[in-house]
Short mmCIF file of C-alpha atoms and ligand atoms in Angstrom, two decimals:
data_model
loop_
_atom_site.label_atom_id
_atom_site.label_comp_id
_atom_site.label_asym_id
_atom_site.label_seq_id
_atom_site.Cartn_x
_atom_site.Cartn_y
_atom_site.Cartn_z
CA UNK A 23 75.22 110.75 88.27
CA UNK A 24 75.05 112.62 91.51
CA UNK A 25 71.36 113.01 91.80
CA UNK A 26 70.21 116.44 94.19
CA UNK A 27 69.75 115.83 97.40
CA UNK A 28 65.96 117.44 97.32
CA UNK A 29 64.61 114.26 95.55
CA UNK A 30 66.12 112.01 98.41
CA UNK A 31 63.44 109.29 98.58
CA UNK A 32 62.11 109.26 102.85
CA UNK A 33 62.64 105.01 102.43
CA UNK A 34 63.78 102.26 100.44
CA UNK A 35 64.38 98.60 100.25
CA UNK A 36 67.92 98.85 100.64
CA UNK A 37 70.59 101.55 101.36
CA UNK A 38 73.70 100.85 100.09
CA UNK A 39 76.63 103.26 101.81
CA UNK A 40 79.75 103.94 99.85
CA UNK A 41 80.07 103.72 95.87
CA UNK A 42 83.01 101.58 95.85
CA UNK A 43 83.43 98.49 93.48
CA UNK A 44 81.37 96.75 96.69
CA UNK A 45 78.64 98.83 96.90
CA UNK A 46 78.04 99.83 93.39
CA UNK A 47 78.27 96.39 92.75
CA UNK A 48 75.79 95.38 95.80
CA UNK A 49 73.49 98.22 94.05
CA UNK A 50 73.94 97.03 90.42
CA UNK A 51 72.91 93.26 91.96
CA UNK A 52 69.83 94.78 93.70
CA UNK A 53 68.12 97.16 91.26
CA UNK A 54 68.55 94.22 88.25
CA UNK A 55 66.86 91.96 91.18
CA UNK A 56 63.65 94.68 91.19
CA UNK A 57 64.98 96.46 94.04
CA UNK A 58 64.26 100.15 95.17
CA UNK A 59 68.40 100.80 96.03
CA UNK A 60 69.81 104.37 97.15
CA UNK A 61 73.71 104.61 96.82
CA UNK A 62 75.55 107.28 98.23
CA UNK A 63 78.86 108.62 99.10
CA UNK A 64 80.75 110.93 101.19
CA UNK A 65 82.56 111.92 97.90
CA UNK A 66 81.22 113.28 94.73
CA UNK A 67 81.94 111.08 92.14
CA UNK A 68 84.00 110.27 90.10
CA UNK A 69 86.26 110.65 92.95
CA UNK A 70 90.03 109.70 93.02
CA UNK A 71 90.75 106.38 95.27
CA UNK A 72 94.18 105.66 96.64
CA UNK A 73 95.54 102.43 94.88
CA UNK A 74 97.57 100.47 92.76
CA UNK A 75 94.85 100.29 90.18
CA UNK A 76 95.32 96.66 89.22
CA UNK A 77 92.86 93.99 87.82
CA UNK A 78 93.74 90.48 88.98
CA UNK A 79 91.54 87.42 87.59
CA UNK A 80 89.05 87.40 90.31
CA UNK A 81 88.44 91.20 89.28
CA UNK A 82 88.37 90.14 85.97
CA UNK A 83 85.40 87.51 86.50
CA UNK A 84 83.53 89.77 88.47
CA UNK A 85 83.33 93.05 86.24
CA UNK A 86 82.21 90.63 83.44
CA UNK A 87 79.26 89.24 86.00
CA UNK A 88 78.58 92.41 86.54
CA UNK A 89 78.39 93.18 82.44
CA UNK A 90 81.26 96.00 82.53
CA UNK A 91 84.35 94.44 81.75
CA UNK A 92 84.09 95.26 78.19
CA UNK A 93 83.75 99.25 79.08
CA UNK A 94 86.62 98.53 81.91
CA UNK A 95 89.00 96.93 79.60
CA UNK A 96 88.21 99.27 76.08
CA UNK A 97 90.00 102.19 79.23
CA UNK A 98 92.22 99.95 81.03
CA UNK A 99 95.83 98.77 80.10
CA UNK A 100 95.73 94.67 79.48
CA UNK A 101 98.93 92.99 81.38
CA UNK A 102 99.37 89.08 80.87
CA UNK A 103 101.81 88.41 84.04
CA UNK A 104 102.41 89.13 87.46
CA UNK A 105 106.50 90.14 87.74
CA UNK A 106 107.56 89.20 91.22
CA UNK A 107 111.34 90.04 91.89
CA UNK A 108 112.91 88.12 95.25
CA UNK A 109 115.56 90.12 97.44
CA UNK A 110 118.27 89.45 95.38
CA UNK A 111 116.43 90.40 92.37
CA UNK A 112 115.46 86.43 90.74
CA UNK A 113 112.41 86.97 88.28
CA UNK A 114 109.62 85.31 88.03
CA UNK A 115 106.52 86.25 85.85
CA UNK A 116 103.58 84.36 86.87
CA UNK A 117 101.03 84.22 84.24
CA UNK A 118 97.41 85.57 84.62
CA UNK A 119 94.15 87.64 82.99
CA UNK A 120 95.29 90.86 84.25
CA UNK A 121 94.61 94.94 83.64
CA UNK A 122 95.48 98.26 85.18
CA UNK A 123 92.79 101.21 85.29
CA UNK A 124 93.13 104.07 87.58
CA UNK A 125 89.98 104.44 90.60
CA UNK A 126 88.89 107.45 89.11
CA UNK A 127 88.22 105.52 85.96
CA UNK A 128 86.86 102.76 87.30
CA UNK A 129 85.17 103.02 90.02
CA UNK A 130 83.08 106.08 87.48
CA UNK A 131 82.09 103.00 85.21
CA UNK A 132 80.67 100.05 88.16
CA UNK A 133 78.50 103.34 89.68
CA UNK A 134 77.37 104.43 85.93
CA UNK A 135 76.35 101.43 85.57
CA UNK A 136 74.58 100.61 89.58
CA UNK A 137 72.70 104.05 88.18
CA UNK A 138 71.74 102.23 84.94
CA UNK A 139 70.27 99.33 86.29
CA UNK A 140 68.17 101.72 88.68
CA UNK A 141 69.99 102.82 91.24
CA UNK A 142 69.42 106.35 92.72
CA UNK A 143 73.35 107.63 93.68
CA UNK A 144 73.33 110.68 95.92
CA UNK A 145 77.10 112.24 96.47
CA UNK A 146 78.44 113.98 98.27
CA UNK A 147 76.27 112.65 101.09
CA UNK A 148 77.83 110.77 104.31
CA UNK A 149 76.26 108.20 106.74
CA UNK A 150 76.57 109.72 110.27
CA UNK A 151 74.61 107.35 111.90
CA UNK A 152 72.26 104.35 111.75
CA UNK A 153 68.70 104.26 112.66
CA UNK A 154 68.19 102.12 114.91
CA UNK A 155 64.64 100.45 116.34
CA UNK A 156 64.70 97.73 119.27
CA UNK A 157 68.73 97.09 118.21
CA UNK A 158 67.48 96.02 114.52
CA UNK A 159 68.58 98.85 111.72
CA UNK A 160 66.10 100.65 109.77
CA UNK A 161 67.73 103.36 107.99
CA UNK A 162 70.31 105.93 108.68
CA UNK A 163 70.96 109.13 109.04
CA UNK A 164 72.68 111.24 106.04
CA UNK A 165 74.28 114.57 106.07
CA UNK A 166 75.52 117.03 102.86
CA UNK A 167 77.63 120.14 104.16
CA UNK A 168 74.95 121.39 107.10
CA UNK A 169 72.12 119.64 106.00
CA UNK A 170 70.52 116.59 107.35
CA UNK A 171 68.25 114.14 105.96
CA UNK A 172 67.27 110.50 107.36
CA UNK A 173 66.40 107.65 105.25
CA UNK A 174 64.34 104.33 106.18
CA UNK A 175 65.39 101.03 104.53
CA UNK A 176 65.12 97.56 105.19
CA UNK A 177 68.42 96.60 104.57
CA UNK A 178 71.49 99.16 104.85
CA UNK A 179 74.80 97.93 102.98
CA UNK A 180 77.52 99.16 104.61
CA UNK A 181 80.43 99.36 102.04
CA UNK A 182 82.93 101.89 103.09
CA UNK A 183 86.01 100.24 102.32
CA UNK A 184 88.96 100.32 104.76
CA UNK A 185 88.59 103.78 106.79
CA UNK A 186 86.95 102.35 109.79
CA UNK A 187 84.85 105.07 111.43
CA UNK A 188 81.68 104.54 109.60
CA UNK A 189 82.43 100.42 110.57
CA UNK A 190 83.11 101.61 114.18
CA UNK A 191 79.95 104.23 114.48
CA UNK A 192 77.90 100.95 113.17
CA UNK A 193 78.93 99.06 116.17
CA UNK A 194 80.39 96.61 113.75
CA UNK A 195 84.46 96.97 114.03
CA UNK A 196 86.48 94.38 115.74
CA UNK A 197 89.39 96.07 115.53
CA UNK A 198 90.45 99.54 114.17
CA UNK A 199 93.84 98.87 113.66
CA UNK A 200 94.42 98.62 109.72
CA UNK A 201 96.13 95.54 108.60
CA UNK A 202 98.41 97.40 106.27
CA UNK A 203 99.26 100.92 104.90
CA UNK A 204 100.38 101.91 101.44
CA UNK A 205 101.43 104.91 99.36
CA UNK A 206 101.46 105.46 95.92
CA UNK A 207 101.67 107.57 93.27
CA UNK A 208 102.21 107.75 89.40
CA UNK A 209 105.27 108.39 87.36
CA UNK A 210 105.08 109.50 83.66
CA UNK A 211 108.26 107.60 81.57
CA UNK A 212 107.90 107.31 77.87
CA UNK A 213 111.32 105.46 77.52
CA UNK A 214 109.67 102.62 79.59
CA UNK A 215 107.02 101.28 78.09
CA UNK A 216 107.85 98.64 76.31
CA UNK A 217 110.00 97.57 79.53
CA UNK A 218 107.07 97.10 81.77
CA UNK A 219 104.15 96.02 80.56
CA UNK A 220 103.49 93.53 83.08
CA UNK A 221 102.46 93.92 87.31
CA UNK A 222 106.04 94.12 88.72
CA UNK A 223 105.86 93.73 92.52
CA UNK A 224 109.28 93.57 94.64
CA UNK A 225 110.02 91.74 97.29
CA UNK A 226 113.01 93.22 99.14
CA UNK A 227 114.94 92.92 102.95
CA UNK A 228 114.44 96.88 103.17
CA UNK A 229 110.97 96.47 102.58
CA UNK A 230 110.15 93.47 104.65
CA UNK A 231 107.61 93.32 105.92
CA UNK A 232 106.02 94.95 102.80
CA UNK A 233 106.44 95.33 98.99
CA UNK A 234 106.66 97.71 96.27
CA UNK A 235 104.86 97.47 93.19
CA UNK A 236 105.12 99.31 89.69
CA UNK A 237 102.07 98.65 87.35
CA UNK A 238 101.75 100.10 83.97
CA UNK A 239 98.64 102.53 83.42
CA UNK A 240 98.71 103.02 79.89
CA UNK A 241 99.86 106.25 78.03
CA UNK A 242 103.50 105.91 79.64
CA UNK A 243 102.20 106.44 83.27
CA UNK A 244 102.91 104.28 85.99
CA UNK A 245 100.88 103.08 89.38
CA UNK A 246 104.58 103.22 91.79
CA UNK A 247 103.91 102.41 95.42
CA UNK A 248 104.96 100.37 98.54
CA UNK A 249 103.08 98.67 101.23
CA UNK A 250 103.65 97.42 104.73
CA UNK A 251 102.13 94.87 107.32
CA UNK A 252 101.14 96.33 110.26
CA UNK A 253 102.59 94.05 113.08
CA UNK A 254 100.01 94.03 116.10
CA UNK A 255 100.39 96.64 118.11
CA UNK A 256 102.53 98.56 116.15
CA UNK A 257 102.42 102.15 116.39
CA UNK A 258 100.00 104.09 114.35
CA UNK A 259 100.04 106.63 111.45
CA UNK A 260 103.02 109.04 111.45
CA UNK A 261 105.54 106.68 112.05
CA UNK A 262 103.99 104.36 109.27
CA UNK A 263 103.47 107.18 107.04
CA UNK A 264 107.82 108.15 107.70
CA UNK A 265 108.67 104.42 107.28
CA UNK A 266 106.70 104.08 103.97
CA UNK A 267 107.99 107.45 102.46
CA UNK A 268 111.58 106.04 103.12
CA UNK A 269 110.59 102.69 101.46
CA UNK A 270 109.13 103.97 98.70
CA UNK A 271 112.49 106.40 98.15
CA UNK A 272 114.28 103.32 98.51
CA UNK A 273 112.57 101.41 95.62
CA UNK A 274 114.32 102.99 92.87
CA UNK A 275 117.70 101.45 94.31
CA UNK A 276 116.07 98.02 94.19
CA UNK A 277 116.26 96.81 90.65
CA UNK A 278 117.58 98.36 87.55
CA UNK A 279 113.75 99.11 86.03
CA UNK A 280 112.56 100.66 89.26
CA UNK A 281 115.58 102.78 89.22
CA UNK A 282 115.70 103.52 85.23
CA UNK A 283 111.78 104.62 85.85
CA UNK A 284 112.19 107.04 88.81
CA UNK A 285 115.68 108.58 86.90
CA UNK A 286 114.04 109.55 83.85
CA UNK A 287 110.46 109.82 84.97
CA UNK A 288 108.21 112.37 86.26
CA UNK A 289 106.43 112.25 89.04
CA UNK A 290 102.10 113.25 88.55
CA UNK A 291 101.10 114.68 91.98
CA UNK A 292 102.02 113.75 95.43
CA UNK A 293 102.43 110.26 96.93
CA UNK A 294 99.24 109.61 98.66
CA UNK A 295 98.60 107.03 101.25
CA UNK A 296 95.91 104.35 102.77
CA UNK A 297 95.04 101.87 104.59
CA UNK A 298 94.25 98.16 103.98
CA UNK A 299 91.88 95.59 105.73
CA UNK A 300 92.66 92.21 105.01
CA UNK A 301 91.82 88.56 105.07
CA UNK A 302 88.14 88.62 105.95
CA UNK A 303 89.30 90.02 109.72
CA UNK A 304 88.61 92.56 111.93
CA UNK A 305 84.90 93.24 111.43
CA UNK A 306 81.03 91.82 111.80
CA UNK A 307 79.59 90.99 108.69
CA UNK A 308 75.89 91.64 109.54
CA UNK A 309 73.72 92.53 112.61
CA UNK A 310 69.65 92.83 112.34
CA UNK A 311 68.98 94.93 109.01
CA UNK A 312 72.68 95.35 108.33
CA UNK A 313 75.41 93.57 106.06
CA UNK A 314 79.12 94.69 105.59
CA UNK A 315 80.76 94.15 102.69
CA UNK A 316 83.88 94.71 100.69
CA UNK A 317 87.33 95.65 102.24
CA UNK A 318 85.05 97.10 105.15
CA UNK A 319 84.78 93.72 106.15
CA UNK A 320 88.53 93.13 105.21
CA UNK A 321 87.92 91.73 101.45
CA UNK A 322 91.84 92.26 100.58
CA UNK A 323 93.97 89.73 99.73
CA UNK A 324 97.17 89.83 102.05
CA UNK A 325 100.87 89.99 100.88
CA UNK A 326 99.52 91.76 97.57
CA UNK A 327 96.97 94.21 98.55
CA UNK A 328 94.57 93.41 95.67
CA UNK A 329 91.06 93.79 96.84
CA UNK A 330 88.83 95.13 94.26
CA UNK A 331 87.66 91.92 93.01
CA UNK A 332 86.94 90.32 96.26
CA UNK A 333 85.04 93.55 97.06
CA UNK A 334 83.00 93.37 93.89
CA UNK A 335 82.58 89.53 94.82
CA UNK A 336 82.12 90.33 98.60
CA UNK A 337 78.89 93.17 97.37
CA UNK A 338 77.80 91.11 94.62
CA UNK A 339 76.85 88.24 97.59
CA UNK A 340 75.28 90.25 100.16
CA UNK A 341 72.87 91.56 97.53
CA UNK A 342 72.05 88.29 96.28
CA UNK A 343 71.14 87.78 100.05
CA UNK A 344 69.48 90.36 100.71
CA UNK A 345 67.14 89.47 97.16
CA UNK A 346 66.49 86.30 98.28
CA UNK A 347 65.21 87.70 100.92
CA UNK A 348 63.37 90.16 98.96
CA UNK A 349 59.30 90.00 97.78
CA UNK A 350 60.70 90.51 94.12
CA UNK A 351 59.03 93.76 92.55
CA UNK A 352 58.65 91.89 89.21
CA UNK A 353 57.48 88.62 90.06
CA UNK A 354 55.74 89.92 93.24
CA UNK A 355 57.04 86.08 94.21
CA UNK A 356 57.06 85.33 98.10
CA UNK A 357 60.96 85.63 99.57
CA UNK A 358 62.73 82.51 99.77
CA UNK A 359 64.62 83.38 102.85
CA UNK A 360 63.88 85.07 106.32
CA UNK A 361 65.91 88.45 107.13
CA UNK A 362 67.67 86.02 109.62
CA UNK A 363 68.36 83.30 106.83
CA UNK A 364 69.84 86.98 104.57
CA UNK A 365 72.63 87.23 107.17
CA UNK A 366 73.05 83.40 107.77
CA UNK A 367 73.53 82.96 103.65
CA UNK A 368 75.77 85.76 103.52
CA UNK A 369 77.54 84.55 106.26
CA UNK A 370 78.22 81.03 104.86
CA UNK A 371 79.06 82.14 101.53
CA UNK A 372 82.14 84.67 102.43
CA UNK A 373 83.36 82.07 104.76
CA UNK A 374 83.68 79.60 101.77
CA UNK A 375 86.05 82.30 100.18
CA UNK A 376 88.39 82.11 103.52
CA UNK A 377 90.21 79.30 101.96
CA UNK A 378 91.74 81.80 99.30
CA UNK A 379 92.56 84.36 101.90
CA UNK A 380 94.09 81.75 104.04
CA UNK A 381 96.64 81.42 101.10
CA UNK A 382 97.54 84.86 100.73
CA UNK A 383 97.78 85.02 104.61
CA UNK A 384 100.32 82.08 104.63
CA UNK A 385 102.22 83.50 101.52
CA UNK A 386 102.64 86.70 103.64
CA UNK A 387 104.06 84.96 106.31
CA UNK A 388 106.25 83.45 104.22
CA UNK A 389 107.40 86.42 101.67
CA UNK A 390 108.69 88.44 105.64
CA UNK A 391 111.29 85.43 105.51
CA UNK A 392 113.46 86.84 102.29
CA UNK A 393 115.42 83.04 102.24
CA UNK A 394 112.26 81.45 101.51
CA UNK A 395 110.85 83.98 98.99
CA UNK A 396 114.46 83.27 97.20
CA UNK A 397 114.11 79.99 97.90
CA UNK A 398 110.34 79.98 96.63
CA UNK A 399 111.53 82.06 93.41
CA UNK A 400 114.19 79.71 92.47
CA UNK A 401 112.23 76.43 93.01
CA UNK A 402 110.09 77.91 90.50
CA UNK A 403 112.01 79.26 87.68
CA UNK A 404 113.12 75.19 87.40
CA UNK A 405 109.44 73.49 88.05
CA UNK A 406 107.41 74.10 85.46
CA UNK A 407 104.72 72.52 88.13
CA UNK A 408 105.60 74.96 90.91
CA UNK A 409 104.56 77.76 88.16
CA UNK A 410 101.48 76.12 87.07
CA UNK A 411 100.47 76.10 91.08
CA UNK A 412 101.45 79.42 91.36
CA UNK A 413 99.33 80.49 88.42
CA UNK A 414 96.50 78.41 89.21
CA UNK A 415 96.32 80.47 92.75
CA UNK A 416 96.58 83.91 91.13
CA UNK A 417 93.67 82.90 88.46
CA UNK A 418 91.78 80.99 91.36
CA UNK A 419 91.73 77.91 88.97
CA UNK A 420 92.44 75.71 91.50
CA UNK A 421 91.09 74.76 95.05
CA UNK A 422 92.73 76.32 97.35
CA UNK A 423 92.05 74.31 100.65
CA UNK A 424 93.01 70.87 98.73
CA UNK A 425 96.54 71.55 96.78
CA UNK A 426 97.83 74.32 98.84
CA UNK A 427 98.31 73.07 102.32
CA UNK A 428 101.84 73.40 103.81
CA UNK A 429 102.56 70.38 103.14
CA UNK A 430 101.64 70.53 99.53
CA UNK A 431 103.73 73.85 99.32
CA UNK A 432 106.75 71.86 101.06
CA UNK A 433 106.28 68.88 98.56
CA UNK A 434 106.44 71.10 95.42
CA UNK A 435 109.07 73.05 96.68
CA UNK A 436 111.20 70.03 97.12
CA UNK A 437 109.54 67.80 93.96
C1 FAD B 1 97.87 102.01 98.20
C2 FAD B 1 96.90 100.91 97.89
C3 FAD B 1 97.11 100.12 96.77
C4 FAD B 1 96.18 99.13 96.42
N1 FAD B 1 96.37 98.45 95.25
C5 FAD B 1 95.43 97.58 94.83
C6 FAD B 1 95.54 96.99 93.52
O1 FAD B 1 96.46 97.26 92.76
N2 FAD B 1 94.57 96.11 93.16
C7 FAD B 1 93.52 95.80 93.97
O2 FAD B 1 92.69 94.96 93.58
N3 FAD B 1 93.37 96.40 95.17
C8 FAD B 1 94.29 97.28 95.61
N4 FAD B 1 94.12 97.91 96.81
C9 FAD B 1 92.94 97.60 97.62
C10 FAD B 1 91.70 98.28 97.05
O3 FAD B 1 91.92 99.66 96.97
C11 FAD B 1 90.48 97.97 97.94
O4 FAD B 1 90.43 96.59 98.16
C12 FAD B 1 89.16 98.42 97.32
O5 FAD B 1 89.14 99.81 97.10
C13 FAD B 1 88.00 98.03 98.24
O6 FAD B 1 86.79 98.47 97.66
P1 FAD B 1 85.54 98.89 98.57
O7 FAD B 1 84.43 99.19 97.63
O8 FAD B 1 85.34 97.91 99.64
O9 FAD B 1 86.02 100.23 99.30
P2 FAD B 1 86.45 101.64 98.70
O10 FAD B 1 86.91 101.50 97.31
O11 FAD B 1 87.38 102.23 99.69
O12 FAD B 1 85.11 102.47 98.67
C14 FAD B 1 84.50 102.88 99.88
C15 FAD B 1 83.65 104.10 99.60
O13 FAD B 1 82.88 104.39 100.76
C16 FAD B 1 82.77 105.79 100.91
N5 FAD B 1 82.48 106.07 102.31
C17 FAD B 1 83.24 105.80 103.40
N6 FAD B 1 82.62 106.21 104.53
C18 FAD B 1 81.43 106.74 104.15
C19 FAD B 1 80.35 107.35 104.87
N7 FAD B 1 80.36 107.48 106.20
N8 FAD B 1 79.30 107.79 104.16
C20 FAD B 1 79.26 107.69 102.80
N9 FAD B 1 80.26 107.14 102.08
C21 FAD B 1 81.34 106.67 102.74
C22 FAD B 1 84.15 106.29 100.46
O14 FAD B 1 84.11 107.66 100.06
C23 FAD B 1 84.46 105.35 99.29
O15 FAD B 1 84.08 105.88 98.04
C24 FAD B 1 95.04 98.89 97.23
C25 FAD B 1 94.84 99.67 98.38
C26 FAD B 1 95.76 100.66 98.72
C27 FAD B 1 95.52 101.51 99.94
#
């Protein structure tokens, strides 16, 4: 898959940076539209990625656009609910299409198959810096260990998830700050696997603001982590790092599964953290000859952390863009759009997914009060309705900017 760097093409139509779900799915979208698209990462692949590994619907929906989700799911562990547990430890399982697959795993099939469709992946190879010609870009710049190459394209992707130097070097980052950070790692427990086989995520006073999560991986092994919201202006990464360590030691004193899972389990490497963008903040989605896309542009849903379909979503619409604004090499048909109607298109259609993010953002908000996450929890074990909403939000079955406003939320959770 990771093609030498001596056959590194000197242009192409588009070059997509990072081999994420967002840019291997911008480059599987591209090269089935009859574009010439170079993917490449800093990282040889496959390459581990620091997450929870878990599939919500929207994931779901896009790997089967994207014609992998039979290949994703024949690896990945099926779960049929979301498990969230208030502060004083109510349950409710939300129902939902949902799966578990570590990055590694992953992230190997949506580049196989970017390469399949046509794509040339180079890796390890790292964008240093765009080329740039009367403030439009043309290209970039790519380095491997000490060598240096440069490569013209008409469009660049820029799809390099939530580190934000190669955002910041682009001239593209509004902020730097992350919005969260989370650690994880995986425990092996054979005794509890037929215990969790659903998404378990805790809600707790000593994690506030954050969560913890524990997501079944298959094979006994299990995706254990916490996350925390960054308050503006909080301090950065050492102190965050200490703070989530002690969450995350805390967890196991939270409920009786989390603590029956860290007793007799063992733990598979170190805990490893990262950072999260969220909620479609914090960076410029396009300049002249550019798009950003995926959590780069801050694709992640807040109060869960679950990004990767939203980043497949997020790269699956700037390539559309960018083809319709493409001669196509097939059909040798004229482009339907200007490069200036590309960024405009792109534009309007990730704003029509802020509604969604809006949601999460307001359900954060609301989960840092533990009351009203009881208060939330317990409303719904009784409404049958309240679950149905709360389902229809996690499968996106329902409009978010019609039945969710606060006052909707206030009327359910009183109805
Ligand atoms: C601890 C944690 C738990 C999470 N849990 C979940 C979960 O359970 N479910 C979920 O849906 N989401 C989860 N997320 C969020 C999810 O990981 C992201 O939303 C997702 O990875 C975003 O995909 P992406 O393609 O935009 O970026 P990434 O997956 O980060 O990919 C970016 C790629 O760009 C490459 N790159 C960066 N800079 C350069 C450069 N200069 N040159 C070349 N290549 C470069 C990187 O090597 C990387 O491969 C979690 C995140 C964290 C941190």
């Amino acid at each position: 898959m990771n093609t030498p760097l001596e056959n590194l093409p000197e242009s192409c139509d588009v070059l997509v940076v990072g081999a994420g779900p967002a840019g291997s799915a911008a480059a599987i979208t591209l090269a089935r539209a009859g574009l010439d698209v170079v993917l490449v990462d800093q990282q040889s692949f496959p390459r581990d990625k620091i997450c929870g590994d878990g599939l919500i619907p929207d994931a779901h929906r896009a790997l089967a656009e994207l014609g992998v989700l039979d290949e994703v799911m024949a690896l990945a562990q099926p779960a049929h609910f979301v498990r969230c547990t208030s502060p004083r430890g109510r349950q409710l399982d939300v129902q939902g299409t949902l799966a578990v697959l570590p990055r590694r795993q992953l992230d190997e099939i949506i580049c196989r198959a970017a390469v399949r469709a046509g794509a040339r992946m180079y890796a390890p190879l790292r964008l240093t810096q765009l080329l740039e010609e009367d403030g439009q870009v043309v290209g970039a710049h790519l380095q491997q260990g000490s060598e240096q190459r440069q490569l013209r394209a008409r469009w660049v992707v820029l799809a390099t998830g939530a580190v934000p130097q190669a955002l910041m070097d682009a001239g593209m980052a509004l902020r730097q700050r992350p919005s969260a950070v989370a650690l994880r790692c995986y425990i092996r427990n054979p005794a509890m696997t037929q215990e969790i086989t659903g998404l378990e995520v805790l809600f707790h006073r000593s994690l506030a603001p954050g969560y913890g999560w524990i997501f079944p991986c298959g094979q006994a092994v299990f995706n254990v982590g916490v996350g925390i919201v960054r308050p503006p202006g909080a301090k950065p990464d050492a102190a965050g790092q200490m703070n989530l360590r002690e969450m995350f030691h805390k967890l196991g004193g939270l409920s009786d599964t989390a603590r029956r899972l860290f007793e007799g389990g063992e733990k598979l490497g170190p805990l490893k953290g990262a950072p999260l963008r969220y909620s479609l903040e914090g960076a410029l989605l396009s300049r002249p000859g550019l798009l950003v896309t995926g959590e780069a542009a801050g694709s992640t849903y807040a109060l869960t952390g679950e990004g990767i379909g939203k980043a497949l979503e997020t790269g699956i619409l700037a390539a559309q863009a960018i083809a319709l604004g493409s001669k196509s090499a097939q059909g040798g048909q004229a482009p339907a759009f200007s490069a200036a109607q590309v960024r405009d298109h792109y534009q309007a259609q990730v704003d029509a997914l802020r509604p969604r993010f809006h949601l999460y953002e307001r359900a954060q908000a609301a989960s840092a009060s533990p009351w009203l996450t009881e208060l939330l929890l317990w409303r719904a074990q009784k409404s049958p309705r309240l679950r149905r909403g709360l389902a229809g939000i996690l499968n996106e079955s329902t409009d978010p900017s019609r039945r969710f406003s606060l006052k909707d939320m206030l009327r359910l959770l009183s109805s």
